[in-house]
Short mmCIF file of C-alpha atoms in Angstrom, two decimals:
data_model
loop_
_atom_site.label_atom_id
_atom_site.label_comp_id
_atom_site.label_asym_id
_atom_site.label_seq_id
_atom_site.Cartn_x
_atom_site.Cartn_y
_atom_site.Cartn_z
CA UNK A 189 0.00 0.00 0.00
CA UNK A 190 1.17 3.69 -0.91
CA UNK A 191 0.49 6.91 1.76
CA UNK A 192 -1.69 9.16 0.33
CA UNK A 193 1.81 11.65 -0.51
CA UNK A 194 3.05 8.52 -2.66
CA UNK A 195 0.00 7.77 -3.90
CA UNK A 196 -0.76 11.65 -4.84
CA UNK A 197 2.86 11.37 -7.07
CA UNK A 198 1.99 8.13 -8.86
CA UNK A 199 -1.42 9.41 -10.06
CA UNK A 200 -0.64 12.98 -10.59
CA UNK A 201 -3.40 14.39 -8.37
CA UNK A 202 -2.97 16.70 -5.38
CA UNK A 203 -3.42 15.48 -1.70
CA UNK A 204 -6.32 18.37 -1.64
CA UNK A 205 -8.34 16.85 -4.61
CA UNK A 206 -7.88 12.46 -3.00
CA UNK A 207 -9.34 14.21 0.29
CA UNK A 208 -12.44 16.10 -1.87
CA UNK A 209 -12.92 12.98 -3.51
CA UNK A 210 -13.01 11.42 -0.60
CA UNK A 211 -15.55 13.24 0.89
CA UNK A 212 -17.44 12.98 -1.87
CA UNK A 213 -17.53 9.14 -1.44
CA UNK A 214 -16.06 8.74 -5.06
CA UNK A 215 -12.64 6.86 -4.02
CA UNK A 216 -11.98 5.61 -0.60
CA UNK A 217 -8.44 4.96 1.20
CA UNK A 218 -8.19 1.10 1.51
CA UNK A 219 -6.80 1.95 5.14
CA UNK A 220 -6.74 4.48 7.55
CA UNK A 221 -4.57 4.64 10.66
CA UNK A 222 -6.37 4.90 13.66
CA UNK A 223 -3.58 6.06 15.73
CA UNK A 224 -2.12 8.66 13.50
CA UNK A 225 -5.27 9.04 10.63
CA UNK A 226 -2.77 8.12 7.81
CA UNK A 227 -4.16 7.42 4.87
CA UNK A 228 -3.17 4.64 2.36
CA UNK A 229 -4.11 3.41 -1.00
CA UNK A 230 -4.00 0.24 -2.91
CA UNK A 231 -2.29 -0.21 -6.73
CA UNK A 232 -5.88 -0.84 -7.71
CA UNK A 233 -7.17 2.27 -7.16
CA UNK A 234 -5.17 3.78 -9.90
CA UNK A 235 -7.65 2.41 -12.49
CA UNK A 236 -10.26 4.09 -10.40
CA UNK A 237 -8.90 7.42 -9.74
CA UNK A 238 -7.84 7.57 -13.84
CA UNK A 239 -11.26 7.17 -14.55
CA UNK A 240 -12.47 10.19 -12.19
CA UNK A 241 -9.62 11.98 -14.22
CA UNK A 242 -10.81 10.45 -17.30
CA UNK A 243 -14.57 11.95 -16.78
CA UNK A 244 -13.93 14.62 -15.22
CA UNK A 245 -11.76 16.33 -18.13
CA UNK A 246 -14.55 15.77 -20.68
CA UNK A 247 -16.81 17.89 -18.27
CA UNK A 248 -18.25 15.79 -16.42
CA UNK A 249 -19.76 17.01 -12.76
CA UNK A 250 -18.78 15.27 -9.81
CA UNK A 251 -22.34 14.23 -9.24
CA UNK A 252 -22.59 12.84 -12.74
CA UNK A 253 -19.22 11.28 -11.94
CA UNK A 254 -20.09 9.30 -8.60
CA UNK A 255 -23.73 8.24 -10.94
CA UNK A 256 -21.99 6.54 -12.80
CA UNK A 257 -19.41 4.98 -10.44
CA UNK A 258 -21.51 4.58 -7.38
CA UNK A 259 -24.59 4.21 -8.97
CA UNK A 260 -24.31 2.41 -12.10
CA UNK A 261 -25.89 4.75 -13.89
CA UNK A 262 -25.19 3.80 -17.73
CA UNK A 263 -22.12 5.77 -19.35
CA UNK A 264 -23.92 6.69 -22.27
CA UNK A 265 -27.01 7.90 -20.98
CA UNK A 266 -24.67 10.87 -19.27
CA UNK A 267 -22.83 11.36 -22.14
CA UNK A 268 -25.49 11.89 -24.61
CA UNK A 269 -27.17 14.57 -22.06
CA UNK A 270 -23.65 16.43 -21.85
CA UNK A 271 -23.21 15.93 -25.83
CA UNK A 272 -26.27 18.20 -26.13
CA UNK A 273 -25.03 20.61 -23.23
CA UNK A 274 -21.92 21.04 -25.34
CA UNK A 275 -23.32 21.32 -28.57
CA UNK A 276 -26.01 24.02 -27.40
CA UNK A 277 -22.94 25.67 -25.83
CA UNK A 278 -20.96 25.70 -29.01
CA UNK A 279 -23.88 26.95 -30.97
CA UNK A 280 -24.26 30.28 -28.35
CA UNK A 281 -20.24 30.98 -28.97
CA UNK A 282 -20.55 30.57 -32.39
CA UNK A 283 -23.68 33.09 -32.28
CA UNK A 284 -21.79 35.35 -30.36
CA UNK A 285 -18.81 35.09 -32.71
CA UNK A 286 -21.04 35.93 -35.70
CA UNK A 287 -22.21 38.85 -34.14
CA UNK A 288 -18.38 39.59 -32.69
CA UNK A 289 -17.60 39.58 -36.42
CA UNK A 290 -20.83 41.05 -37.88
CA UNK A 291 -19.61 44.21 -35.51
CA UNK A 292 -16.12 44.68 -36.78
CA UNK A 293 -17.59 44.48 -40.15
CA UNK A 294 -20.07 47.32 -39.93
CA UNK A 295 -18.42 49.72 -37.79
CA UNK A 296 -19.94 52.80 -39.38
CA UNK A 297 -23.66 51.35 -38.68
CA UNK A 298 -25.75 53.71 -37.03
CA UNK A 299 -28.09 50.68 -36.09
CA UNK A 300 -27.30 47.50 -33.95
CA UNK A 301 -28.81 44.34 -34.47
CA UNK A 302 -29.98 42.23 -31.09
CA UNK A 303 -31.72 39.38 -29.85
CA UNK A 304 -34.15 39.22 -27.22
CA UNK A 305 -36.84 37.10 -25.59
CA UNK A 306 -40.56 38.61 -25.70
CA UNK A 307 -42.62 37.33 -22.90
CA UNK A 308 -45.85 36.17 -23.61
CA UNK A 309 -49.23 38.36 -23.97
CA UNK A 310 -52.98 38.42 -24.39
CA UNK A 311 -53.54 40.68 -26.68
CA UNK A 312 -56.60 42.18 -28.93
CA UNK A 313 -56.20 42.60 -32.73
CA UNK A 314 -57.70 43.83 -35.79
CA UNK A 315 -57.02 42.52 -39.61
CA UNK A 316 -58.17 44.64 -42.45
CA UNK A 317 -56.60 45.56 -45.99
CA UNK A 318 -55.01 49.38 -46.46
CA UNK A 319 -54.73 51.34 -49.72
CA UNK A 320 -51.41 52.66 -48.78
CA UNK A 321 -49.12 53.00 -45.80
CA UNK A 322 -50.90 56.41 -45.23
CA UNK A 323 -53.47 54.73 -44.03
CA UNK A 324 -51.58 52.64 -41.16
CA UNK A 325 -52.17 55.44 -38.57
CA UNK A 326 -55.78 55.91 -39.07
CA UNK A 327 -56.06 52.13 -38.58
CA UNK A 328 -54.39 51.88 -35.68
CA UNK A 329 -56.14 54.39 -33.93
CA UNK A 330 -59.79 53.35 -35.35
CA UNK A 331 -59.03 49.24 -33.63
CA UNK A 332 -58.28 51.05 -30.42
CA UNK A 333 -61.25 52.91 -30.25
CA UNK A 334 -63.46 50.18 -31.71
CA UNK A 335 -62.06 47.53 -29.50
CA UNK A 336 -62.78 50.30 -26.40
CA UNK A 337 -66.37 50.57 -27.39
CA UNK A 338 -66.79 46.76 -26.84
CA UNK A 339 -65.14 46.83 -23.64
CA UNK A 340 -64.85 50.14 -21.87
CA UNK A 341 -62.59 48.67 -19.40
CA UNK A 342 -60.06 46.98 -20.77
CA UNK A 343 -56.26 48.41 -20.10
CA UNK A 344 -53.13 47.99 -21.55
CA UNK A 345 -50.55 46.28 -20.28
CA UNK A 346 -47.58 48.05 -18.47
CA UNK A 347 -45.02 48.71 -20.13
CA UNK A 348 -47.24 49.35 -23.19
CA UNK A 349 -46.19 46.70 -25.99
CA UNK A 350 -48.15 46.37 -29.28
CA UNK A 351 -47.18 46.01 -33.01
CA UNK A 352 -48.24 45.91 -37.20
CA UNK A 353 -47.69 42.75 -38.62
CA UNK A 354 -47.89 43.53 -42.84
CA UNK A 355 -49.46 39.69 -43.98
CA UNK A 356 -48.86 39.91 -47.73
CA UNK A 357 -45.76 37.48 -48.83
CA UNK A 358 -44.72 40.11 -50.82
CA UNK A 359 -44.28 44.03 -50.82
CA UNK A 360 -46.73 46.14 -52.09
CA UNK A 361 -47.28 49.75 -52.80
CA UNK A 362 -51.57 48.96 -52.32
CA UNK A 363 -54.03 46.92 -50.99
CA UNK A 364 -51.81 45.99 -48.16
CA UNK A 365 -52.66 43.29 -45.38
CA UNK A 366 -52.31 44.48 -42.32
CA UNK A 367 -53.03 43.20 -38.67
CA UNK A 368 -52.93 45.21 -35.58
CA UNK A 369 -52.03 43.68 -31.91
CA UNK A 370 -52.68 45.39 -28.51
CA UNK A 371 -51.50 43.56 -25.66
CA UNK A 372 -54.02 43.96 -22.78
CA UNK A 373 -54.35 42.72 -19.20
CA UNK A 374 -56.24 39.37 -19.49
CA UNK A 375 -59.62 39.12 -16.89
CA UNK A 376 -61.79 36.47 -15.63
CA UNK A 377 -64.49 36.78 -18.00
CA UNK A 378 -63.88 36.66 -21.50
CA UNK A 379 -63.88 40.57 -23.58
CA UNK A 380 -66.14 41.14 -26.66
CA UNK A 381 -65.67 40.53 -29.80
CA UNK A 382 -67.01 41.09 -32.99
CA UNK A 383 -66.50 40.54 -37.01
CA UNK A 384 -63.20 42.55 -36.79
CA UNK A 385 -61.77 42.89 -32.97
CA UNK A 386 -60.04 39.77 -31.63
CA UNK A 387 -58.90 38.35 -28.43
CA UNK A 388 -55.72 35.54 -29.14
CA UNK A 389 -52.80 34.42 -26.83
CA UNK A 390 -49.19 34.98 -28.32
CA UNK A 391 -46.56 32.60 -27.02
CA UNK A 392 -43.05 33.87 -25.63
CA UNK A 393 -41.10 34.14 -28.53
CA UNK A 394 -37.30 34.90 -29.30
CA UNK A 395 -36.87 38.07 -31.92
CA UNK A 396 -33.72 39.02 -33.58
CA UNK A 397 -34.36 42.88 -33.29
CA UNK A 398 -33.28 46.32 -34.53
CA UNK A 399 -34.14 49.96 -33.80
CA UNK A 400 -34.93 51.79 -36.75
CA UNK A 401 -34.36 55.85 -36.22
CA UNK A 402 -35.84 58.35 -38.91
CA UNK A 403 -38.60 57.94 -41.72
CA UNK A 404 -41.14 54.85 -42.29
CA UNK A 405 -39.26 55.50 -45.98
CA UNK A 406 -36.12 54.08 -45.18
CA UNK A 407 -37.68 51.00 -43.25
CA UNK A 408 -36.47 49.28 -45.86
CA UNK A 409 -32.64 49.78 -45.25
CA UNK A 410 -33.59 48.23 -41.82
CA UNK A 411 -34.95 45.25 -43.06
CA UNK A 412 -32.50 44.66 -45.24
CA UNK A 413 -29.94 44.87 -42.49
CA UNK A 414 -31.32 42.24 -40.31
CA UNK A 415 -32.26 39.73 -42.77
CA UNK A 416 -29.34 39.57 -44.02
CA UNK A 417 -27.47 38.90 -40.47
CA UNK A 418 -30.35 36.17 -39.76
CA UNK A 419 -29.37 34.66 -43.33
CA UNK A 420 -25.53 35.10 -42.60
CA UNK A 421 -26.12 33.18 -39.42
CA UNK A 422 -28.84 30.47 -40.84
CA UNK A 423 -31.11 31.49 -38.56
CA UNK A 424 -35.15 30.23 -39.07
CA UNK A 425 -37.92 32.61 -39.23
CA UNK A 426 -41.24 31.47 -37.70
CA UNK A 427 -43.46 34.46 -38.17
CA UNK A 428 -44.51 37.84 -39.97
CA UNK A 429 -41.76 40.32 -38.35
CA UNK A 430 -43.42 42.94 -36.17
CA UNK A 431 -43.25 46.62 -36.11
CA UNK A 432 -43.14 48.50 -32.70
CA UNK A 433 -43.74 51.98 -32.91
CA UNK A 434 -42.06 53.76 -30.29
CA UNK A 435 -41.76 57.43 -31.03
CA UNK A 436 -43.76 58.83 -34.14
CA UNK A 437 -46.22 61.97 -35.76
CA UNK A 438 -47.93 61.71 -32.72
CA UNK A 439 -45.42 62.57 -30.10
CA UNK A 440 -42.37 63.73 -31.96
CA UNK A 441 -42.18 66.66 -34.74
CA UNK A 442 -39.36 65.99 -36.40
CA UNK A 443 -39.07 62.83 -38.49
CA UNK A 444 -35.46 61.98 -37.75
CA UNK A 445 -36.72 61.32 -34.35
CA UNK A 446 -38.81 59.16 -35.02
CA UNK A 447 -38.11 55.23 -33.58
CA UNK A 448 -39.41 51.91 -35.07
CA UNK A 449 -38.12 48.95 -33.30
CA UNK A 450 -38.40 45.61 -35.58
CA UNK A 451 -38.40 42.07 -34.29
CA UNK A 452 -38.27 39.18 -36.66
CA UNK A 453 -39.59 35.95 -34.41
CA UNK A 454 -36.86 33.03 -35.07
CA UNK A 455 -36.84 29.44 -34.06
#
């Protein structure tokens, strides 16, 4: 039998770690002094303190470590689960790589691209076609009051979040498809609806976002910026992007002020 010191040398692991393992009832010494509380191992346990080494330097956690040695919890089981850990892992370095690199790229942009989680909402909304974008205001405004008429007390959530959703698959100059979302503080009986107001439940969802300052004109240059850096880092789309309207007309006279905030749901 080797003291602990000896035994520390042959397997290349400190005193410190043999007594945490210890302790963590993951190797044993085969003897213990009871007069001086020496501690002494057996040629044997190399095999079983390489294999701590073994799984701990592919990341395994001690208490996935004494599973599968204490517990006989099978190897692969534990190794699939930290397989995925890894991978997810590698997949959030790699995004923030991308972006890393998207940044040094564009360092004159005036705009930042972002990702974000939006929580869940109730919310009320109105669909209905538009001749123009000059009409997106008046529409707006109209679903609010309509949807107030049918129930004088809803409220609006706090902060206020709503957005446009544009449904065609295409642009267009006319006859555009627009819906209109309100999120509102849910109650225990059900609001009114009618051929045109309607209550739904939007799920949390994940955006890849981007503040747009200036002109409803130059939305375009927006889009264009962040669907290109979803396509440059293959990301999936799952719904019609949204348009947040922060600051507009109707609180801010000069158009360069004006802030659109666009989130594109992904996957």
């Amino acid at each position: 039998m080797f003291k602990i010191g000896d035994f520390s040398k042959m397997c290349k692991v400190t005193i410190k770690a043999l007594r945490y393992y210890e302790n963590k009832d993951l190797i044993k010494p085969s003897y213990i002094d009871k007069t001086n509380g020496y501690r002494y191992y057996e040629s044997k346990q190399l095999l079983e303190i390489s294999r701590i080494i073994s799984l701990k330097q592919i990341g395994l956690s001690i208490d996935e470590i004494k599973r599968i040695i204490k517990e006989n919890e099978p190897l692969d089981n534990i190794l699939i689960n930290k397989k995925e850990e890894l991978q997810n892992t590698i997949n959030e370095y790699n995004y923030q790589l991308s972006k890393i690199n998207y940044l040094l790229e564009e360092r004159d942009m005036k705009e930042e691209i972002f990702e974000k989680i939006i929580p869940a909402y109730y919310v009320y909304y109105k669909e209905g076609v538009l001749k123009d974008y000059s009409e997106a205001s008046n529409f707006i405004q109209q679903s609010g009051i309509e949807c107030l008429k049918l129930n004088p007390n809803i409220k609006c959530v706090e902060p206020d979040y709503c957005f446009v959703n544009y449904l065609d698959k295409e642009y267009k100059d006319t006859n555009i498809k627009i819906r209109y979302s309100q999120a509102v503080i849910k109650e225990n009986e059900p609001f009114k609806e009618n051929n045109s107001i309607k209550f739904m439940e939007i799920p949390e969802t994940k955006c890849i976002c981007i503040y747009h300052k200036g002109s409803y004109n130059e939305l375009g240059i927006s889009y264009g910026k962040i669907m290109k850096y979803i396509e440059d880092n293959k990301l999936e789309i799952i719904d019609y992007p949204r348009e947040c309207y922060i600051d507009g007309i109707w609180n801010k006279e000069n158009i360069e002020d004006w802030l659109t905030e666009i989130q594109v749901p992904i996957k």
